Coordinates of C-alpha atoms and ligand atoms in Angstrom, one line a residue:
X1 CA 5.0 -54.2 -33.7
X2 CA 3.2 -54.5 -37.1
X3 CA -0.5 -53.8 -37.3
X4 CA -2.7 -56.1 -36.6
X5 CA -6.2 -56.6 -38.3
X6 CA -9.0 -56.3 -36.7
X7 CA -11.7 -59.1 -37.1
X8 CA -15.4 -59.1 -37.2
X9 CA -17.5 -60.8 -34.6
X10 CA -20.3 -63.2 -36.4
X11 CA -22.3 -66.2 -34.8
X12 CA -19.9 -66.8 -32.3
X13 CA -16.4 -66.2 -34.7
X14 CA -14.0 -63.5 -35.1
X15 CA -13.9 -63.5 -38.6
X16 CA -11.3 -61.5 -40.5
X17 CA -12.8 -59.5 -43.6
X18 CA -12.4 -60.6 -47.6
X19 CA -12.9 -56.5 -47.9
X20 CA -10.1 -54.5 -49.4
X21 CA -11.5 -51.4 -48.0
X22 CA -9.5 -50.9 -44.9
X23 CA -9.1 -48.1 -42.5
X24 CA -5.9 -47.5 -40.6
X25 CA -6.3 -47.2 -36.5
X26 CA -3.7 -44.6 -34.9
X27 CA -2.2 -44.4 -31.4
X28 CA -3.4 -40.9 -31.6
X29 CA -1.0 -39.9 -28.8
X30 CA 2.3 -40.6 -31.4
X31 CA 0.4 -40.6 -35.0
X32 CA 1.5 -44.7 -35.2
X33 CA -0.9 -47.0 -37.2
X34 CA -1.6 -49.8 -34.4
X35 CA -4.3 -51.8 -36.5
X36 CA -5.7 -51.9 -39.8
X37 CA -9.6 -52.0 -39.9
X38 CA -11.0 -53.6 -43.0
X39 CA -15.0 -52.6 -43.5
X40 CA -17.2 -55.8 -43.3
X41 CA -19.3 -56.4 -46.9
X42 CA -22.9 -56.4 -47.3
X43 CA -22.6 -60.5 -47.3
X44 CA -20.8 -60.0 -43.8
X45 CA -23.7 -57.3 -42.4
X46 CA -26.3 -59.7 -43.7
X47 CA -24.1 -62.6 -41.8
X48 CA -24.6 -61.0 -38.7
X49 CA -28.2 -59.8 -38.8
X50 CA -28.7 -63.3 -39.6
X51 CA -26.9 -65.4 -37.0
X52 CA -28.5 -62.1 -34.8
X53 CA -32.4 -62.9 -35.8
X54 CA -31.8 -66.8 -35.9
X55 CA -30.5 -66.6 -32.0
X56 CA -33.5 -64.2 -31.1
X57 CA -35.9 -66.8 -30.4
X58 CA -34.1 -69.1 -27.9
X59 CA -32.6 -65.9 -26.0
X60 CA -36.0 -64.6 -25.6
X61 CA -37.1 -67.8 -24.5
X62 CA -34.1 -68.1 -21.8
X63 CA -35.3 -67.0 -18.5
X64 CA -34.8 -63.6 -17.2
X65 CA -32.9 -64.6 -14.1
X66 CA -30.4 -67.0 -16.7
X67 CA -30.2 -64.2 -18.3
X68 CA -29.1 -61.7 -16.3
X69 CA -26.8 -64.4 -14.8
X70 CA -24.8 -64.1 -17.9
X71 CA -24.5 -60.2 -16.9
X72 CA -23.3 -61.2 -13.8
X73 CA -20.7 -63.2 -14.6
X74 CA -19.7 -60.3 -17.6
X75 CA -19.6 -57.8 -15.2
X76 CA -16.9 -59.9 -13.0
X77 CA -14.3 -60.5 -16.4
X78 CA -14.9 -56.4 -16.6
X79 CA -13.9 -55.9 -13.0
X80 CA -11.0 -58.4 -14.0
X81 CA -10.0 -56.9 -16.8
X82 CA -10.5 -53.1 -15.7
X83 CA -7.1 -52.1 -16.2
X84 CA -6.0 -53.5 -19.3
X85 CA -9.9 -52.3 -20.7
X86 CA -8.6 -48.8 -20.0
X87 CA -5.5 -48.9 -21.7
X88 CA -7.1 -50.3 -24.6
X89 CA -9.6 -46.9 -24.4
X90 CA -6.2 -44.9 -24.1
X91 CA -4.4 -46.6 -26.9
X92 CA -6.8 -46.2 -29.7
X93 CA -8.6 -43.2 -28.1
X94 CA -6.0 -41.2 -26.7
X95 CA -7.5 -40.1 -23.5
X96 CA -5.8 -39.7 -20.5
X97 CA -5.5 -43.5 -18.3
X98 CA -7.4 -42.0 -15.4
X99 CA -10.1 -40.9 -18.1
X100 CA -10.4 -44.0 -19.2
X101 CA -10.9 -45.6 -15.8
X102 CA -13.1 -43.4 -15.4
X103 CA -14.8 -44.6 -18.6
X104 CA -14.7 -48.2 -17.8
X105 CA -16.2 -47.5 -14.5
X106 CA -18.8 -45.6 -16.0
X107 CA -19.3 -48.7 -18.1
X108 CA -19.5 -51.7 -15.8
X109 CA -21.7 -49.4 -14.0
X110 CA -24.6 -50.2 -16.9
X111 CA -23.6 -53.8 -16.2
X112 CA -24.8 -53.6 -12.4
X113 CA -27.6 -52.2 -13.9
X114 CA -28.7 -54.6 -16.0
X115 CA -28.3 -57.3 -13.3
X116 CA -31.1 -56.0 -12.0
X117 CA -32.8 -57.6 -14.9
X118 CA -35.7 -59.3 -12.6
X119 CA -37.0 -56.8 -11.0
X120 CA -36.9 -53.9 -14.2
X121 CA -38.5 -56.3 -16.3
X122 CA -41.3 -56.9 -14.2
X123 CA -45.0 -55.9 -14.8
X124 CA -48.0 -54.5 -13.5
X125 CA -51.0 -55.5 -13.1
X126 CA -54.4 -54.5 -11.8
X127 CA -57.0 -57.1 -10.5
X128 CA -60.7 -56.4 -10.8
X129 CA -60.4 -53.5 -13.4
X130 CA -64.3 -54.0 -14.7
X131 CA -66.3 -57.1 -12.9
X132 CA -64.6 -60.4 -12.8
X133 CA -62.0 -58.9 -15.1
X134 CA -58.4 -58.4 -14.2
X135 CA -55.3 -56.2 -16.3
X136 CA -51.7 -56.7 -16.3
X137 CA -48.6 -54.9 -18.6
X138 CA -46.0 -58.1 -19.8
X139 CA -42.6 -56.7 -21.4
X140 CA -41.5 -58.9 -24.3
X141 CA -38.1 -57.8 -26.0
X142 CA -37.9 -56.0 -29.8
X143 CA -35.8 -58.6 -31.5
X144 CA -32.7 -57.1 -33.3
X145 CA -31.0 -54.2 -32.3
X146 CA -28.5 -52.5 -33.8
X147 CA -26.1 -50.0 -32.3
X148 CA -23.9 -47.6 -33.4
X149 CA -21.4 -45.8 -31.6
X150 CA -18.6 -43.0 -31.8
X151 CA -15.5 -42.6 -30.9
X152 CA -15.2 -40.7 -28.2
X153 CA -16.0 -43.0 -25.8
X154 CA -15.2 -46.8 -27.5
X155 CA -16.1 -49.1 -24.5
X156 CA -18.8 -46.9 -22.2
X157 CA -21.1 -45.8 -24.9
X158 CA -21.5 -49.0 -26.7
X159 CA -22.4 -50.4 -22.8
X160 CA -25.2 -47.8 -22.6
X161 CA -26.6 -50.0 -25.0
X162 CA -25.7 -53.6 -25.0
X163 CA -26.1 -55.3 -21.7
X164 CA -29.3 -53.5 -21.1
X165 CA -30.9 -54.5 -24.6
X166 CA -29.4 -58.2 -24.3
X167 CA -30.4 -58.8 -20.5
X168 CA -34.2 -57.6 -22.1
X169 CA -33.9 -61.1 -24.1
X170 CA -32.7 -59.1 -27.6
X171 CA -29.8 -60.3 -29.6
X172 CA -27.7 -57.5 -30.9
X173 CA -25.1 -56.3 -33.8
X174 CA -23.3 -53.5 -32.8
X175 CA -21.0 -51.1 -35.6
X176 CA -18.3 -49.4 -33.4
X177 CA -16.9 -46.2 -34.7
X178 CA -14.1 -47.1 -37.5
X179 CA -11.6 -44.8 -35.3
X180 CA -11.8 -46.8 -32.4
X181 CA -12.8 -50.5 -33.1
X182 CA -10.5 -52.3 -30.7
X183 CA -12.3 -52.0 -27.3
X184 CA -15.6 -53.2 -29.2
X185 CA -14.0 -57.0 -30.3
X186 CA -12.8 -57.0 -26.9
X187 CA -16.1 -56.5 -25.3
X188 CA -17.2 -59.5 -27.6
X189 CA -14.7 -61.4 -26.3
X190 CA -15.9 -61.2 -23.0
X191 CA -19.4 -61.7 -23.4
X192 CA -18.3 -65.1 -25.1
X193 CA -16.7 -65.9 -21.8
X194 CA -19.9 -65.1 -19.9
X195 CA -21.5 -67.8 -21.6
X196 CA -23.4 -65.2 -24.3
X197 CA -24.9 -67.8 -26.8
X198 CA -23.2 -67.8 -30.1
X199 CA -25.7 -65.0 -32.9
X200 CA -26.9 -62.9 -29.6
X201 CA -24.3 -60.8 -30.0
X202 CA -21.7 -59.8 -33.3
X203 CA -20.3 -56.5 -34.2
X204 CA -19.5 -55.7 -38.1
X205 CA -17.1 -52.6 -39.1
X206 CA -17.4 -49.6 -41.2
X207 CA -19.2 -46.5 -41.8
X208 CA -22.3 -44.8 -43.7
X209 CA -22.3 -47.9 -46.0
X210 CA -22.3 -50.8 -43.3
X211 CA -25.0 -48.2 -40.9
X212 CA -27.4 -48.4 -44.2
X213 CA -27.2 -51.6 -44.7
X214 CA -28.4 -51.8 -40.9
X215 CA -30.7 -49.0 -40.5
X216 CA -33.3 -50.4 -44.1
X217 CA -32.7 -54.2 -43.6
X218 CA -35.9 -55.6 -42.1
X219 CA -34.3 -58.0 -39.8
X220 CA -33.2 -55.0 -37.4
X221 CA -36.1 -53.9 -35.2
X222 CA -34.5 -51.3 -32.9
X223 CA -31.8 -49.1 -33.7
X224 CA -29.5 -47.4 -30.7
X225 CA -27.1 -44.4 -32.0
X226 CA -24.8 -42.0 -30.9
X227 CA -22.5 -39.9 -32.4
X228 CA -23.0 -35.9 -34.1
X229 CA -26.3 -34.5 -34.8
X230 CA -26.6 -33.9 -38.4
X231 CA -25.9 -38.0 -38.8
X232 CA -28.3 -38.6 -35.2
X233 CA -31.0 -36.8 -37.3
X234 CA -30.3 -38.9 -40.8
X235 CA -30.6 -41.7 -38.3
X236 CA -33.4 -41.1 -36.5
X237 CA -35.7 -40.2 -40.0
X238 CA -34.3 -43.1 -41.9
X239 CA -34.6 -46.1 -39.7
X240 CA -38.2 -44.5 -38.8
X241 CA -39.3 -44.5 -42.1
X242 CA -38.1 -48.0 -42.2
X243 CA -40.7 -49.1 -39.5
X244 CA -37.4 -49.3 -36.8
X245 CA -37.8 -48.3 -33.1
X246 CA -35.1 -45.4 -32.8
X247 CA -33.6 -43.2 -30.2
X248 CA -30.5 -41.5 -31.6
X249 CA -28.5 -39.0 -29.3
X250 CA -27.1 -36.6 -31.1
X251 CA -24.2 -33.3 -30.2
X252 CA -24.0 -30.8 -28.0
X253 CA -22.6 -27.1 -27.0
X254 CA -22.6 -27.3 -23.5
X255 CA -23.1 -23.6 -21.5
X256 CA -21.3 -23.4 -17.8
X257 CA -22.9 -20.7 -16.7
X258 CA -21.0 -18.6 -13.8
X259 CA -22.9 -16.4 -11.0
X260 CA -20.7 -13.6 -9.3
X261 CA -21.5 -15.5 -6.1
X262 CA -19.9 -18.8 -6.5
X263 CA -17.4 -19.8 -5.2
X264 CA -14.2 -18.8 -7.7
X265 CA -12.0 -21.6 -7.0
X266 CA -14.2 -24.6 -7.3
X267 CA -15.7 -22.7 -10.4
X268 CA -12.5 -22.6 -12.1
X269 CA -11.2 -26.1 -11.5
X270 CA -14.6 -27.5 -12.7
X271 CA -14.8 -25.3 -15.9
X272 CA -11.3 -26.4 -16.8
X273 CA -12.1 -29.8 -16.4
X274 CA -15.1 -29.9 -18.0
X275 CA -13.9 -27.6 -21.5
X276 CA -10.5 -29.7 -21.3
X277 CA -11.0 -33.3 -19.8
X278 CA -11.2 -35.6 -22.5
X279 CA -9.4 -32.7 -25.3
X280 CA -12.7 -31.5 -24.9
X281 CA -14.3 -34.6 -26.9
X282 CA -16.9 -35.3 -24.5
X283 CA -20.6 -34.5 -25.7
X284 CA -20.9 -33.2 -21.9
X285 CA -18.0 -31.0 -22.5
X286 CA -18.3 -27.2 -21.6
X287 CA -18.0 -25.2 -24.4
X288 CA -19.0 -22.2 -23.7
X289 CA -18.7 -20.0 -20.2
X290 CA -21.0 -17.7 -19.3
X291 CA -19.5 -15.4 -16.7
X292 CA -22.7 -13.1 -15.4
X293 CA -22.4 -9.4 -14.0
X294 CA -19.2 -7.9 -13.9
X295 CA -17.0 -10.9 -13.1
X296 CA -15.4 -11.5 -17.1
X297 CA -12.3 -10.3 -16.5
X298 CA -11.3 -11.8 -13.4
X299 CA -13.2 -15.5 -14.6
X300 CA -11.0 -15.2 -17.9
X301 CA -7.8 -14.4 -15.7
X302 CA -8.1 -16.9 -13.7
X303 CA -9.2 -19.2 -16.8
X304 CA -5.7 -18.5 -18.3
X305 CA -3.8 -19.1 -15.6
X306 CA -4.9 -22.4 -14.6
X307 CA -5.1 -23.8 -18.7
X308 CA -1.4 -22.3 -19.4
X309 CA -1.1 -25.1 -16.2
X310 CA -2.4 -27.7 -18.0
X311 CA 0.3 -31.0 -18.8
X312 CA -0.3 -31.5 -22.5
X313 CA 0.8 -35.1 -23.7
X314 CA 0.4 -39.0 -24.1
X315 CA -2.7 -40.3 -22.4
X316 CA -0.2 -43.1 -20.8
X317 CA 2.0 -41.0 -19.3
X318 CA 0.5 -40.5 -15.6
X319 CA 1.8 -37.2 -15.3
X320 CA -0.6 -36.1 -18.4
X321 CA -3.7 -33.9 -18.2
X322 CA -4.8 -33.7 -21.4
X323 CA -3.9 -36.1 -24.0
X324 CA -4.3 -35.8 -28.1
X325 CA -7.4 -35.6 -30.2
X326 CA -8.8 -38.2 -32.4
X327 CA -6.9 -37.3 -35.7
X328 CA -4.7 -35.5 -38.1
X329 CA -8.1 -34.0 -39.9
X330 CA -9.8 -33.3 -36.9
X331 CA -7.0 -31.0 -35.6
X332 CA -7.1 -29.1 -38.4
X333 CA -10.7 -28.3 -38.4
X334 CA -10.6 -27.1 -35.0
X335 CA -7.6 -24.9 -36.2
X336 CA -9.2 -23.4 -38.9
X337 CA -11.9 -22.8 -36.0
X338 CA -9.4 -20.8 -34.3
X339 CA -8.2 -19.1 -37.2
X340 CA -11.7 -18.0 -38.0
X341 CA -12.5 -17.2 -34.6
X342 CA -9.4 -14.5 -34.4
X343 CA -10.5 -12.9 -37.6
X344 CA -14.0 -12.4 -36.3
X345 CA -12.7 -10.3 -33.8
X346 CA -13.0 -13.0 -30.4
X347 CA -9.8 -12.8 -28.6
X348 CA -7.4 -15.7 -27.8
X349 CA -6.4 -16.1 -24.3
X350 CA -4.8 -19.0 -24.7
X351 CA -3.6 -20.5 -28.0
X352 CA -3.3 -24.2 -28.0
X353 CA -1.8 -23.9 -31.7
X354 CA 1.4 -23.6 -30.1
X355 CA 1.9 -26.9 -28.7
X356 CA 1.0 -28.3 -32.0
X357 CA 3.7 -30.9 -33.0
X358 CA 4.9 -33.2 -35.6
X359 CA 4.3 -36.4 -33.4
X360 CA 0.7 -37.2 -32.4
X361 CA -2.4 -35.4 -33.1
X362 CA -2.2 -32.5 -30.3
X363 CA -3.5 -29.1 -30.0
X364 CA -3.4 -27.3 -26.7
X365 CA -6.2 -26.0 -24.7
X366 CA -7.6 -22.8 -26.0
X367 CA -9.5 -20.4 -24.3
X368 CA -11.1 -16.9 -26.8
X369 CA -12.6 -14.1 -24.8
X370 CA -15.0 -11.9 -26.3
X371 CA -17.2 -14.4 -28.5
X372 CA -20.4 -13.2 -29.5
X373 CA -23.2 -15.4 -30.9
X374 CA -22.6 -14.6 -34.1
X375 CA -19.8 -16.8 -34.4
X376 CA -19.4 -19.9 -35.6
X377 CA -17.3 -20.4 -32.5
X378 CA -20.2 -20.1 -30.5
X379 CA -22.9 -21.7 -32.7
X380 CA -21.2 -24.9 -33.9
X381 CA -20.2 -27.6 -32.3
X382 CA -16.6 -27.6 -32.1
X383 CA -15.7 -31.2 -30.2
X384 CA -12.0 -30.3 -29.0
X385 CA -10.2 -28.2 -26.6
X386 CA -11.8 -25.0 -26.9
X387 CA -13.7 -22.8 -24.7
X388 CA -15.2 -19.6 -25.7
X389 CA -16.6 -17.1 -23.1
X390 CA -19.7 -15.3 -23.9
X391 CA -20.1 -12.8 -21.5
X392 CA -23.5 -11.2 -20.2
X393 CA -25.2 -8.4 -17.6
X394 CA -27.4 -11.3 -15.7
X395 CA -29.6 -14.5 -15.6
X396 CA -31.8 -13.4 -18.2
X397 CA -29.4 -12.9 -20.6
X398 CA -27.5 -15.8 -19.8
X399 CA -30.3 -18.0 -20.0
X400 CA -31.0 -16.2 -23.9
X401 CA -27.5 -17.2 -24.8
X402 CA -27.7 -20.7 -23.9
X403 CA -31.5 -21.5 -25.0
X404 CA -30.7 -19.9 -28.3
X405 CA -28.5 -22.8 -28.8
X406 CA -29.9 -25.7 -31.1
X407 CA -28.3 -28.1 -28.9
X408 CA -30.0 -28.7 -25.5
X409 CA -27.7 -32.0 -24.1
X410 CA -26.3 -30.5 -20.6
X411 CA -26.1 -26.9 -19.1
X412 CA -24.5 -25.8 -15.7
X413 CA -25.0 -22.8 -13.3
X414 CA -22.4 -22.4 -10.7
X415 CA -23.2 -20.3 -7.8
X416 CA -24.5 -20.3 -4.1
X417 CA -27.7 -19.0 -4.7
X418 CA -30.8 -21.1 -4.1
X419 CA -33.1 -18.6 -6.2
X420 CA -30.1 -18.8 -9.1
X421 CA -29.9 -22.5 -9.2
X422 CA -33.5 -22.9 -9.1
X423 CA -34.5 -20.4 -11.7
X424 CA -31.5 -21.7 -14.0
X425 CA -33.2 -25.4 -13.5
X426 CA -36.5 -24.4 -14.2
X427 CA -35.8 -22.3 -17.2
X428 CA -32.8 -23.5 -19.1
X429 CA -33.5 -25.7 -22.5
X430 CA -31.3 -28.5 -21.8
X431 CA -31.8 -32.1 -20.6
X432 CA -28.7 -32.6 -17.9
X433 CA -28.5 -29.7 -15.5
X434 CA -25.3 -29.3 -13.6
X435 CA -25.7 -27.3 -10.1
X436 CA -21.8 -26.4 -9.4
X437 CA -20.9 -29.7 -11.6
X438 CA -19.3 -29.3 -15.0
X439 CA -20.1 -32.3 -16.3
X440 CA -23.6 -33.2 -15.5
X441 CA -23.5 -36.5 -16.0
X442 CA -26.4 -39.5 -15.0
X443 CA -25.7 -42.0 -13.5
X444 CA -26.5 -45.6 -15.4
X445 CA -30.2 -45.8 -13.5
X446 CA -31.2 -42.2 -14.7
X447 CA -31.6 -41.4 -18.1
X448 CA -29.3 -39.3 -20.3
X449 CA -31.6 -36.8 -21.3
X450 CA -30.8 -34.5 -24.2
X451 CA -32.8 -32.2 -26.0
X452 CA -33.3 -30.2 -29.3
X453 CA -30.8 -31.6 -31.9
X454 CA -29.0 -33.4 -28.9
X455 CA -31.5 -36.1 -29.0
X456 CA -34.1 -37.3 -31.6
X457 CA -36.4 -40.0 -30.3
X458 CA -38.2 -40.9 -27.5
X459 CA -36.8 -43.0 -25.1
X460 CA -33.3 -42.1 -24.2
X461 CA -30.4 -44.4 -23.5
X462 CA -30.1 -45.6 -19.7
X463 CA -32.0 -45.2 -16.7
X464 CA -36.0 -45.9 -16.9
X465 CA -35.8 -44.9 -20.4
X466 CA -33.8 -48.2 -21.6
X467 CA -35.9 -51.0 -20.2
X468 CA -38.9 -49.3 -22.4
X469 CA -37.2 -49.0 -25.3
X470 CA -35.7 -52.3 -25.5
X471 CA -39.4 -54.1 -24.3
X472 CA -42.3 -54.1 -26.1
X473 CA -45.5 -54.3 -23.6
X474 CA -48.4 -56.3 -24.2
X475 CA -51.5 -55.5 -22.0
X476 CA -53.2 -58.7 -21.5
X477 CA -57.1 -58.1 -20.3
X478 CA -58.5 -61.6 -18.7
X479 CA -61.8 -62.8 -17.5
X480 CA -62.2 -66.3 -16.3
X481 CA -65.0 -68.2 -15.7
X482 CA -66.3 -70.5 -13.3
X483 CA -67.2 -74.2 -14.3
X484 CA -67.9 -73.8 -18.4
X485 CA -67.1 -76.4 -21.1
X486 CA -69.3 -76.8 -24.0
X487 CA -70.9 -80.0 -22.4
X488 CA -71.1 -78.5 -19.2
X489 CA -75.0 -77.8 -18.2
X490 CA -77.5 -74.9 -18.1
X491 CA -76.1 -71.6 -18.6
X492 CA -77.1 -70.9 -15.7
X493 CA -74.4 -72.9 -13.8
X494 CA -71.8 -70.7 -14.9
X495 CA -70.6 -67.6 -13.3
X496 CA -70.5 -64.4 -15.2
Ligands
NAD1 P1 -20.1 -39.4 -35.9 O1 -21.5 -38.9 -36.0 O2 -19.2 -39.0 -37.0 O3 -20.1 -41.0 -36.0 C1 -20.9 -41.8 -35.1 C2 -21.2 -43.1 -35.8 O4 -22.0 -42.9 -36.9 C3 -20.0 -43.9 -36.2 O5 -20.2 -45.2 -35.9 C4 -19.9 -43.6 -37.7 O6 -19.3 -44.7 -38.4 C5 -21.4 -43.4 -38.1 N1 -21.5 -42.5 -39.2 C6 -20.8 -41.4 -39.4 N2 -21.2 -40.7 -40.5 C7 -22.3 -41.4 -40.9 C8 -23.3 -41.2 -42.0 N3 -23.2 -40.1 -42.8 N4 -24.3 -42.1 -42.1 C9 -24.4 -43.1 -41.3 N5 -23.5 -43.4 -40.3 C10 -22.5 -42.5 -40.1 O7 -19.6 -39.1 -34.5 P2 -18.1 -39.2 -33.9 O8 -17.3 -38.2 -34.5 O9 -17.7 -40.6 -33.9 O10 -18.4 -38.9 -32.4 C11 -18.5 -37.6 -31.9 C12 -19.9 -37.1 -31.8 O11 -20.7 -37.9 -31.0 C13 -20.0 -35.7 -31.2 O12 -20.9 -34.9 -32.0 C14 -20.6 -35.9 -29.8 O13 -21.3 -34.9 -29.2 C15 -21.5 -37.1 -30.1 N6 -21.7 -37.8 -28.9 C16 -23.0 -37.7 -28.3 C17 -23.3 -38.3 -27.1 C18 -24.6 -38.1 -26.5 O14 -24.9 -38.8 -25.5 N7 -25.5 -37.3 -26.9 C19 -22.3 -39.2 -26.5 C20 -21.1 -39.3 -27.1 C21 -20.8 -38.7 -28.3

């Protein structure tokens, strides 16, 4: 099949771009171009924010319950679609199918969220705050929002964001990762079938140029990202500086710390899952293991034998475990990872270098023993399938290792202490705790809570967090009163 070319979605059209610059979407799982991407111009960005601000007005005015109706009714064409939604994840992401259910799932799960629209939007109020005088807390939506999304997950994480900000009465212009644009125009699709008016939604295509564009033009009044933290930082400082409302979630290095007291097969299972699921490109992914007291060497044994286990292959192939990573480049940075890791002195257990092959973009699960902090293995986010295992004497020094990262998204503890799991909660640096889970994920009505260079804002996405960042409150204080009008009579026939 020849590649096909992926449109734009403006006022209500899939328009195809007049741009030459084009990217080329792979089927990372064979190394196959599958669609050709070109980047929307600055006449196409300014389109969109456009049609986006024009259509603000009459979607704000639309009533809450209307609104969320059109939620309702999105929500059902997901559940409809749910299967061929994760294959389209799979085909341009790579990820395993039951992954990408997973992701979907995850997904429409923000949907049922926002159906809720009546009750999260409502106020509060306070009669008889001072004498006569009565207070009450109105939400009114931002306006614009923009959102920009990576790759890793190309139809959940752009639903962290949309159908919570839209249902809040703002019209949107989302910029999906130019690796995986695919799931994004279908997503527009579908809101056009809910009966989404045509502006309140659009998505435009490229990368820094088309997010610049976004981030200083002052018809955007809210911008939601995710993606790595050096960019979640250039984010957050730019679109501040241009008077935006910003909450930008940003990488991680996720620490699965291991007890001597938990229990080893569970442990094992869930570390595997967590450092490997995905080829390790989740930004909950366990990174590094943290085996505590004398337990290393049986931790990395067991370790080794269940990764050498792992199926390497196609994400569509139900039989597969792991699938491929995102691309060509990106395998070779994480093997110059492991190449740099061996000279430092850590030690490979398991080298995923070996299942390397001239067809797709694979590279098998790696496991290095022996990694100190000192190494970039340990300090960087690596974002594929490596684990490194850090070892130390007890909870103190675990809890040095992992708060001396300068990420802070998730951490886990896995053991059957009480006193362990409560001591790791209270003291770790990290916004998702994971008690015997590997990947401590919230669900879609808590927030997703990272810290340090994880997260740079305020209000994070989901959960609470979302239905203030996408409202703006106005407190109205109110006195009323009794008779009045400026022929009424003596003063004195008025109340207060
Ligand atoms: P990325 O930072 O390269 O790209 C994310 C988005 O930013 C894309 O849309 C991209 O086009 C845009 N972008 C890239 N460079 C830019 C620049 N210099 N200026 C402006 N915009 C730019 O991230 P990625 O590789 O697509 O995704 C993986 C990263 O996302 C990992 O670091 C992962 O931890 C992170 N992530 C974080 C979370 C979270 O919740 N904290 C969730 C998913 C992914």
């Amino acid at each position: 099949m020849p590649p096909t070319t992926v449109p734009a979605y403006i006022d209500g059209r899939f328009r195809e771009s007049g741009s030459d610059e084009r990217e080329e979407i792979f089927d990372p799982s064979t190394g196959e171009v599958i669609a050709l991407l070109p980047y929307s111009t600055a006449d196409e960005v300014e389109a969109a924010i456009r049609a986006a601000r024009a259509a603000a007005p009459a979607w704000a005015d639309t009533p809450v319950p209307d609104r969320a109706a059109v939620m309702f009714r999105f929500k059902q064409l997901l559940e409809d679609d749910f299967e061929e939604l994760a294959r389209l994840v799979t085909r341009e992401n790579g990820k395993t199918l039951d992954e990408s259910r997973g992701e979907v799932r995850r997904a429409i799960e923000v949907v049922d969220f926002a159906c809720g629209a009546p009750t999260m939007l409502m106020g509060t109020n306070l009669d008889q705050i001072a004498d006569g005088i009565d207070e009450e807390l109105v939400r009114f939506p931002v306006g614009v929002v923009a959102g920009i999304s990576p790759f890793n997950f190309p139809n959940m994480v752009p639903l962290w964001m949309i159908p919570i900000a839209l249902v809040c009465g703002n019209t949107f212009v989302l910029k999906p990762s130019q690796r995986t644009p695919l799931s994004a125009i279908r997503l527009a699709e579908l809101l056009e079938q809910a009966g989404l008016p045509p502006g309140t939604f659009n998505v435009v295509h490229g990368a820094k140029q088309t997010v610049d564009a976004l981030l200083t033009h002052p018809g955007v009044d809210a911008v939601s990202f995710v993606g790595s933290a050096q960019v979640a930082s250039y984010i957050y400082a730019t679109g501040a500086a241009h008077g935006k409302r910003v909450q930008a979630l940003g990488g991680a290095k996720n620490h699965l710390v291991v007890m001597d007291d938990a229990d080893p097969e569970r442990t094992v299972s869930s570390l595997v899952s967590s450092a490997f699921g995905n080829a390790g490109q989740r930004c909950l992914a366990g990174s590094v293991a943290v085996p505590v007291g004398g337990i290393g060497d049986e931790l990395v044994a067991a370790l080794k034998d269940r990764v050498e286990g792992l199926r390497v292959g196609p994400g569509s192939d139900p039989s597969t475990e792991m699938g491929p990573v995102i691309r060509d480049e990106r395998r070779k940075e994480l093997v110059s990872y492991v190449e740099e890791g061996i000279e430092a002195g850590a030690q490979p257990v398991t080298d995923g270098r070996s299942l390397i092959r001239s067809e797709g973009f694979y590279l098998g699960p790696t496991v290095f023993d022996h990694v100190t902090p000192d190494m970039r293995l340990w300090k960087d986010e690596l974002f594929g399938p490596i684990l490194s295992v850090v070892r130390a004497a007890d909870i103190d020094e675990a809890l040095r290792v992992v708060n001396s990262s300068t990420y802070g998204n998730a951490a886990s503890i896995f053991t059957s202490s009480g006193a362990n799991a409560r001591e790791f909660r209270r003291r770790v640096e990290a916004g998702m705790v994971g008690i015997n889970i590997g990947i401590a994920a919230p669900m879609a009505f808590f927030p997703f809570t990272g810290w340090k260079n994880s997260f740079f804002g305020d209000l994070h996405a989901t959960g609470a967090d979302a239905w203030r960042f996408y409202t703006r409150h106005k407190v109205v204080t109110s006195r009323w009163w009794t008779g009045g009008g400026f022929d009424a009579a003596a003063p004195e026939g008025r109340g207060h």
